[in-house]
């Protein structure tokens, strides 16, 4: 079957075909011809959007330049050595649940790996959780260069932040769910698994 | 070997070039392609310009962090739309903590799943994607489509013929060919899905 060309579909929609040609197009579409019907629908959508006033706004040049300048080759999954940290302490597991949760205390976690301690505090609030952490070496000294921290959900980076001069990092208004933290140190990413966040 | 024309490369190739070769020009092409989409969503929600710039920067940096993990590299427009909305929501929550501002409450109302708001946002996303598709056309088609659809008031055909140095009576067929090319680019971008 010979299908209708883009030009024919365009002219059909813009009502510029001769009456005979229009009837022929209608007959072909009513065939039915699902492919031409789908193509017609696409051309219609495109023309519809083109005919509306464009309300999009381009950002100021300096805003774009800042983002472009921030580019650094991102670490690929395969290029980072990934180590899973051990959970040493969890106050929700150490104390009776009623005593801890009933008092609405934050959850305290301590992870350890290869000479590093990572403290994580989770505070549940009505509009999401706040997650504050600190990565220090065993002498309780902040790391240099400052670790870059990623918050993962289902393998996707939800948020990312460089830690401050004290090795602290924070993520706020985080929706409930199961998360991992990734702490990038040079060519290694330390992974903190199984971080559950819930609304208050 | 000549340098590729980044504006014509599909998203998946730009992502691969950014990741594998650390290609800054590929990254720049990605940002320029989606700049209008990312920047327009917070403005549509009524965020002030400085907050909009913050959202823009955050979303772009999140893309940088997520490049290696994107599941569907052909559907970057949808990823940007969802991520930008999420950042608007997060920023509004942070602002609410700092101030009891009625504008913030209004913003949060807009961020709910109101069907009218959804449709409005869908229109905006389509406009932004279409605009970025136009920027991927060759220069002649790009100029013609811009003159025909993005110039107010639209110049008469006689004027367009002079501007583009086209023969008399050729605008119709040229317009049709350019729209066909645009349709193919839009298809590559997942515009019709």
Coordinates of C-alpha atoms in Angstrom, one line a residue, chain B residues 43 61 74-75 92 120 128 148 152 173 186:
Chain B
X43 CA 8.7 30.6 36.3
X61 CA 24.0 19.6 38.3
X74 CA 16.3 9.0 24.7
X75 CA 13.8 10.6 27.1
X92 CA 8.9 25.7 48.2
X120 CA -0.7 23.6 31.4
X128 CA 10.0 23.9 25.1
X148 CA 6.8 31.8 10.3
X152 CA 5.4 38.6 16.0
X173 CA 7.4 23.6 -0.5
X186 CA 10.6 15.5 17.4

